[in-house]
Amino acid sequence: MIKDNALPEQRPLDPNVAQRNAAAPESSVWVNASAGTGKTKVLTDRVLRLLLPRRDGQAGTAAYKILCLTFTKAAASEMAARINQTLGAWAVMPEDELHQKLTQLLGATPNQEDIKAARRLFAETVDVPGGLKIMTLHAFCQSILARFPIEANIAPGSKALEEADATALMSAARDQILKQAQDEPASPINTALHNIAQTLNEDQFLDLINNMASERNQLTQILQFGADGHYAKTCQTLNLPPNQSADDLITEACRDSAMNISALREACDILLHAKGKKDQERGAIMANFLSTPEHERPQYFDDYKSAYLKKSDGQILASLMGKALTEEYPALHDALQHEARRLYDIGDQIKALTCAALTRDLLILGEAILDRYSTLKAEKGALDFDDLIITTLHLLQGKTTNSSAQSAASWILYKLDSGIDHILIDEAQDTNPEQWQVIDALCAEFFAGQNAHEHTRTVFTVGDDKQSIYSFQRASPEEFARMRGDFEQKVKKSGEKWQNIDLNISFRSTQTVLDTVDAVFSPQNMHKGVGNAPTDHISFRRGQAGLVELWPLCERDEAADKEERDPWAPPITIRESQGGTAQLAQNIAQKIKHWIDSGEILPSHNRAIQAGDIMVLVRARSAFVPQLSRALKALNIPVSGADRMILTEQIAVQDILAAANFALLPDDDLTLACLLKSPLVSMDEETLFSLANPRDEKTSLWQALKNMPQHEAIADYLRTLINVARNFGPYDTLGHILQTPCPADPVSGLRAMSARLGTDSLEPLEELLNAAIHFERDHTASLQQFLHWQEHGTNEIKREMEHAGGQVRIMTVHASKGLQAPIVILPDTLRVMKNPGAKADRKLLWPDKTGKDILLFSPRKEQKYDRYSQISAALEDRADDEYRRLLYVAMTRAEDRLYIGGATGKKKPMEDSWYFYIRGALKDMAHVETLEDGSLRLTGIQSKDPDR
């Protein structure tokens, strides 16, 4: 039933009651705010209430004693802007209007002192050094370390490393350690590297090192007793015999004393004389093994296991003896089953022991690389983002290597404590354990001893466990709930006031959208991990039109796939993909084109749909994103660039970097060939072939080009480029390439790039120039160093998408957190594997996930042992929970309309997917209509009096 159409029976909604309770400054509050319920307003109101005089006569809190910690810089900027705008308006607002605003904020009639105080607040906050403390936790930690660098054992003036610089330093540390291992063949590092290299490739090894780098706090605890100490603890935890190899276990397992030898020989004799072929084959394998002397059996151990275990996965065979023999000799069948279990357990023990030894090797390498990485950072006087949190945490806990800091930790907390009376935490569900520990340390004195009773000091936390989608940063709903219980206990124990407040009145979405959300998450299997209870949302936008529509799946064109093509035909013909994703991209583009061209009205906004009203959300930046972007641009629909881009993956950037690389090394034939084919020169295939083909082996492509009079203009252009690269830095060289004429265009290289690659090329080229400026600010202005930096760093550009400037936004669900749009389209709603949210090749299980104080490692699927597989399976279940929370976040970005689509590929989609979750919910809802094309539509009609 659509709640929009039942308006006369509903009582007026007043969300201000719950919001005012949350903003009340007399108590500590934990707010569980569902999507769109105005958490930013509550945070802002809380700060304003803290600044104003209290109802009990206490003076307002000084601005410098309030600390607001947000999750992103954008959230901090938005909150600061709202507060400053409000305070500025209060300073000049007519008294009757200000009286009304304060009444609404306070829930009581303000007196003259309140009004005077409100007018003064803007000037008072402006005079505070640095203004209101509204910042990310990383920025706050950086400010603490800047105040206490000696105590934190860091260089004064240390700066925060950008992600690309941190990646480059990590790569340098890795290379240095690998070279050290090569130079010292007898070293433990070389031995460890040799063992790891047999199980992992280079990319996998680098991924593991990066994973270890991101878990340095846990790694430090693991390595308290060294890699050997961790190995001993692992063996103890997994019940493994320490200091034994796999060969030792196999040798022991082959002894007569390790098995029921008499029963097995009897079973062997029965099987050899059985009628069944499989029984005879199994008997032959057993006879060969059992008749061999004990000391020679290990070489036949694998063959012996094949009589009991599957070769594919090592599991026990379903049948170890024919049915008739099993009925005739049940005791012998039981003996075979017992032997199969023994062999399985030995195999699992060997896997575990091998992985434990490899874990020791990995820790030896990881510790060496991370130590070198720390040294390189110290030489630069820099800290990465993880350092900011971990170093601050150790400083507050007195765990730094500086002996004076250990005794000064209490003094530091006192200094910080005396400057902070109220802490506000935004997006608490995204806070990881180390970040919580920093916050907990800051609040340590709030509710302890005399400090708890001198004056009111509060903690205000707002979050939503249903929107916890950052498990890759180790945030979790469980940690969110644990910290709520911890803070509640501390506050109540100190005698202070505590409130748990739930906000479920949405200011963002229409009731039609929210009804669909509630229907999707009402089944028990759906609300598992999503608040662990059915969702219940109420829309403040009463009577406003809403729409939810689920489109039929776009299926792969099987006939086109089977089309016969000449295998020897050159790949020069452009063929449109017949895949379902290509069809879906075209369909979405056509629908958006129709909405805009027809002037379709958004009833709640009383205006025509615009491109900027539309947000397309995907789970990952897959090939579908550029397909949809191209389809939209082909129809002249404005579309924003990617919310993230890796510069070196952009074709325009690759062409410019090819030009710069050629200028440094003209004799590199491949680089020159790429440059000649680029938009800067635009040489065709035949010309390039005629240039490259007749030359001898000793003649470079550059020499051949210079010797051909018909290419004199190109050669002159390249000579100038070489000269510029030798005399100028990265920015000037790139600027020369883009701003001066080139063989393909008499005006500029930039125009040549745009003419051939389209306007899409302009944004990555602009970001490349910005990267050059950034590089020259922190490094020597060397073109060669810049190119190396580009090639070996991630150089991922993150773009803020709050304001798309009238363009369709295409982004991931993670990137859309905190954003909204009148129309949201979810095209990426199918999955064909069990857990798309969890990496199938998960190799490291950290202590906070295992529940133990050891690190578990398995380099390959076939080496996974039972304990590892059990924990990994539990983590996959948690990933499924997050998959559903991700759907909740995606659906609740929609203000008025929500469209759901999907496209099939070669594999059959799983029923356990977003698309089928929503389809099942819509089919069970009243007033859902089925359209001619098979679409399901739920419509909420615009009321004539939307305020009712």
mmCIF file of N, CA and C in Angstrom, residues 837-889:
data_model
loop_
_atom_site.group_PDB
_atom_site.id
_atom_site.type_symbol
_atom_site.label_atom_id
_atom_site.label_comp_id
_atom_site.label_asym_id
_atom_site.label_seq_id
_atom_site.Cartn_x
_atom_site.Cartn_y
_atom_site.Cartn_z
ATOM 1 N N GLY A 837 31.517 -8.807 -3.334
ATOM 2 C CA GLY A 837 32.089 -7.851 -2.397
ATOM 3 C C GLY A 837 33.371 -8.329 -1.769
ATOM 4 N N ALA A 838 33.622 -9.649 -1.818
ATOM 5 C CA ALA A 838 34.831 -10.191 -1.205
ATOM 6 C C ALA A 838 35.724 -10.754 -2.284
ATOM 7 N N LYS A 839 37.004 -10.502 -2.207
ATOM 8 C CA LYS A 839 37.938 -11.018 -3.189
ATOM 9 C C LYS A 839 38.011 -12.532 -3.071
ATOM 10 N N ALA A 840 37.863 -13.194 -4.225
ATOM 11 C CA ALA A 840 37.931 -14.645 -4.230
ATOM 12 C C ALA A 840 39.337 -15.141 -3.895
ATOM 13 N N ASP A 841 40.327 -14.293 -4.145
ATOM 14 C CA ASP A 841 41.710 -14.702 -3.901
ATOM 15 C C ASP A 841 42.238 -14.129 -2.580
ATOM 16 N N ARG A 842 41.355 -13.969 -1.590
ATOM 17 C CA ARG A 842 41.785 -13.469 -0.287
ATOM 18 C C ARG A 842 42.895 -14.357 0.255
ATOM 19 N N LYS A 843 44.011 -13.764 0.619
ATOM 20 C CA LYS A 843 45.169 -14.544 1.037
ATOM 21 C C LYS A 843 45.549 -14.316 2.495
ATOM 22 N N LEU A 844 45.284 -13.140 3.026
ATOM 23 C CA LEU A 844 45.654 -12.833 4.406
ATOM 24 C C LEU A 844 44.406 -12.662 5.260
ATOM 25 N N LEU A 845 44.391 -13.312 6.395
ATOM 26 C CA LEU A 845 43.321 -13.129 7.375
ATOM 27 C C LEU A 845 43.953 -12.564 8.634
ATOM 28 N N TRP A 846 43.616 -11.305 8.942
ATOM 29 C CA TRP A 846 44.253 -10.609 10.063
ATOM 30 C C TRP A 846 43.593 -10.973 11.384
ATOM 31 N N PRO A 847 44.315 -10.759 12.496
ATOM 32 C CA PRO A 847 43.775 -11.150 13.817
ATOM 33 C C PRO A 847 42.396 -10.590 14.118
ATOM 34 N N ASP A 848 42.105 -9.349 13.714
ATOM 35 C CA ASP A 848 40.801 -8.786 14.053
ATOM 36 C C ASP A 848 39.667 -9.490 13.313
ATOM 37 N N LYS A 849 40.004 -10.289 12.280
ATOM 38 C CA LYS A 849 38.995 -11.050 11.558
ATOM 39 C C LYS A 849 38.965 -12.510 12.005
ATOM 40 N N THR A 850 40.086 -13.018 12.482
ATOM 41 C CA THR A 850 40.141 -14.427 12.879
ATOM 42 C C THR A 850 39.709 -14.645 14.324
ATOM 43 N N GLY A 851 39.733 -13.576 15.111
ATOM 44 C CA GLY A 851 39.442 -13.734 16.535
ATOM 45 C C GLY A 851 40.611 -14.285 17.315
ATOM 46 N N LYS A 852 41.742 -14.516 16.633
ATOM 47 C CA LYS A 852 42.958 -14.999 17.282
ATOM 48 C C LYS A 852 44.019 -13.906 17.174
ATOM 49 N N ASP A 853 45.151 -14.115 17.877
ATOM 50 C CA ASP A 853 46.224 -13.125 17.814
ATOM 51 C C ASP A 853 47.292 -13.537 16.818
ATOM 52 N N ILE A 854 46.878 -14.285 15.783
ATOM 53 C CA ILE A 854 47.820 -14.707 14.743
ATOM 54 C C ILE A 854 47.302 -14.286 13.374
ATOM 55 N N LEU A 855 48.239 -14.173 12.449
ATOM 56 C CA LEU A 855 47.923 -13.890 11.053
ATOM 57 C C LEU A 855 47.865 -15.214 10.305
ATOM 58 N N LEU A 856 46.791 -15.437 9.552
ATOM 59 C CA LEU A 856 46.663 -16.653 8.753
ATOM 60 C C LEU A 856 46.876 -16.314 7.283
ATOM 61 N N PHE A 857 47.633 -17.153 6.602
ATOM 62 C CA PHE A 857 48.025 -16.881 5.220
ATOM 63 C C PHE A 857 47.855 -18.152 4.393
ATOM 64 N N SER A 858 47.284 -18.006 3.215
ATOM 65 C CA SER A 858 47.196 -19.117 2.267
ATOM 66 C C SER A 858 47.401 -18.542 0.873
ATOM 67 N N PRO A 859 48.525 -18.862 0.224
ATOM 68 C CA PRO A 859 48.848 -18.209 -1.044
ATOM 69 C C PRO A 859 47.991 -18.648 -2.222
ATOM 70 N N ARG A 860 47.516 -19.913 -2.198
ATOM 71 C CA ARG A 860 46.740 -20.403 -3.335
ATOM 72 C C ARG A 860 45.531 -21.192 -2.854
ATOM 73 N N LYS A 861 44.554 -21.304 -3.748
ATOM 74 C CA LYS A 861 43.307 -21.989 -3.401
ATOM 75 C C LYS A 861 43.557 -23.415 -2.945
ATOM 76 N N GLU A 862 44.453 -24.129 -3.653
ATOM 77 C CA GLU A 862 44.686 -25.531 -3.312
ATOM 78 C C GLU A 862 45.455 -25.706 -2.007
ATOM 79 N N GLN A 863 45.951 -24.613 -1.431
ATOM 80 C CA GLN A 863 46.686 -24.698 -0.169
ATOM 81 C C GLN A 863 45.853 -24.269 1.034
ATOM 82 N N LYS A 864 44.582 -24.003 0.812
ATOM 83 C CA LYS A 864 43.732 -23.599 1.936
ATOM 84 C C LYS A 864 43.442 -24.798 2.831
ATOM 85 N N TYR A 865 43.619 -24.607 4.110
ATOM 86 C CA TYR A 865 43.366 -25.651 5.081
ATOM 87 C C TYR A 865 42.065 -25.354 5.811
ATOM 88 N N ASP A 866 41.582 -26.311 6.596
ATOM 89 C CA ASP A 866 40.229 -26.218 7.146
ATOM 90 C C ASP A 866 40.007 -24.968 7.982
ATOM 91 N N ARG A 867 40.927 -24.679 8.904
ATOM 92 C CA ARG A 867 40.736 -23.516 9.775
ATOM 93 C C ARG A 867 40.664 -22.235 8.942
ATOM 94 N N TYR A 868 41.528 -22.140 7.953
ATOM 95 C CA TYR A 868 41.528 -20.966 7.082
ATOM 96 C C TYR A 868 40.208 -20.883 6.303
ATOM 97 N N SER A 869 39.767 -22.021 5.754
ATOM 98 C CA SER A 869 38.541 -22.024 4.947
ATOM 99 C C SER A 869 37.325 -21.664 5.782
ATOM 100 N N GLN A 870 37.291 -22.127 7.031
ATOM 101 C CA GLN A 870 36.155 -21.811 7.895
ATOM 102 C C GLN A 870 36.066 -20.311 8.160
ATOM 103 N N ILE A 871 37.200 -19.706 8.480
ATOM 104 C CA ILE A 871 37.209 -18.261 8.750
ATOM 105 C C ILE A 871 36.910 -17.487 7.475
ATOM 106 N N SER A 872 37.477 -17.947 6.363
ATOM 107 C CA SER A 872 37.236 -17.274 5.090
ATOM 108 C C SER A 872 35.764 -17.328 4.714
ATOM 109 N N ALA A 873 35.108 -18.465 4.966
ATOM 110 C CA ALA A 873 33.682 -18.591 4.668
ATOM 111 C C ALA A 873 32.858 -17.627 5.523
ATOM 112 N N ALA A 874 33.258 -17.479 6.791
ATOM 113 C CA ALA A 874 32.551 -16.529 7.660
ATOM 114 C C ALA A 874 32.710 -15.106 7.148
ATOM 115 N N LEU A 875 33.890 -14.788 6.639
ATOM 116 C CA LEU A 875 34.116 -13.457 6.085
ATOM 117 C C LEU A 875 33.290 -13.244 4.813
ATOM 118 N N GLU A 876 33.107 -14.302 4.046
ATOM 119 C CA GLU A 876 32.280 -14.187 2.849
ATOM 120 C C GLU A 876 30.824 -13.939 3.223
ATOM 121 N N ASP A 877 30.372 -14.532 4.311
ATOM 122 C CA ASP A 877 29.013 -14.250 4.791
ATOM 123 C C ASP A 877 28.887 -12.780 5.198
ATOM 124 N N ARG A 878 29.921 -12.258 5.836
ATOM 125 C CA ARG A 878 29.904 -10.829 6.192
ATOM 126 C C ARG A 878 29.925 -9.961 4.940
ATOM 127 N N ALA A 879 30.624 -10.437 3.888
ATOM 128 C CA ALA A 879 30.627 -9.680 2.631
ATOM 129 C C ALA A 879 29.242 -9.671 2.002
ATOM 130 N N ASP A 880 28.502 -10.766 2.161
ATOM 131 C CA ASP A 880 27.116 -10.793 1.680
ATOM 132 C C ASP A 880 26.267 -9.771 2.424
ATOM 133 N N ASP A 881 26.482 -9.657 3.729
ATOM 134 C CA ASP A 881 25.764 -8.647 4.512
ATOM 135 C C ASP A 881 26.056 -7.252 3.969
ATOM 136 N N GLU A 882 27.323 -6.991 3.658
ATOM 137 C CA GLU A 882 27.683 -5.676 3.131
ATOM 138 C C GLU A 882 27.110 -5.463 1.733
ATOM 139 N N TYR A 883 26.993 -6.531 0.961
ATOM 140 C CA TYR A 883 26.372 -6.446 -0.366
ATOM 141 C C TYR A 883 24.944 -5.919 -0.241
ATOM 142 N N ARG A 884 24.230 -6.374 0.773
ATOM 143 C CA ARG A 884 22.866 -5.883 0.992
ATOM 144 C C ARG A 884 22.874 -4.444 1.507
ATOM 145 N N ARG A 885 23.833 -4.114 2.382
ATOM 146 C CA ARG A 885 23.910 -2.722 2.857
ATOM 147 C C ARG A 885 24.228 -1.776 1.704
ATOM 148 N N LEU A 886 25.025 -2.251 0.765
ATOM 149 C CA LEU A 886 25.350 -1.435 -0.400
ATOM 150 C C LEU A 886 24.095 -1.145 -1.218
ATOM 151 N N LEU A 887 23.208 -2.135 -1.306
ATOM 152 C CA LEU A 887 21.931 -1.914 -1.997
ATOM 153 C C LEU A 887 21.104 -0.883 -1.254
ATOM 154 N N TYR A 888 21.088 -0.943 0.067
ATOM 155 C CA TYR A 888 20.340 0.050 0.851
ATOM 156 C C TYR A 888 20.852 1.458 0.556
ATOM 157 N N VAL A 889 22.153 1.634 0.555
ATOM 158 C CA VAL A 889 22.735 2.942 0.256
ATOM 159 C C VAL A 889 22.345 3.386 -1.145
#
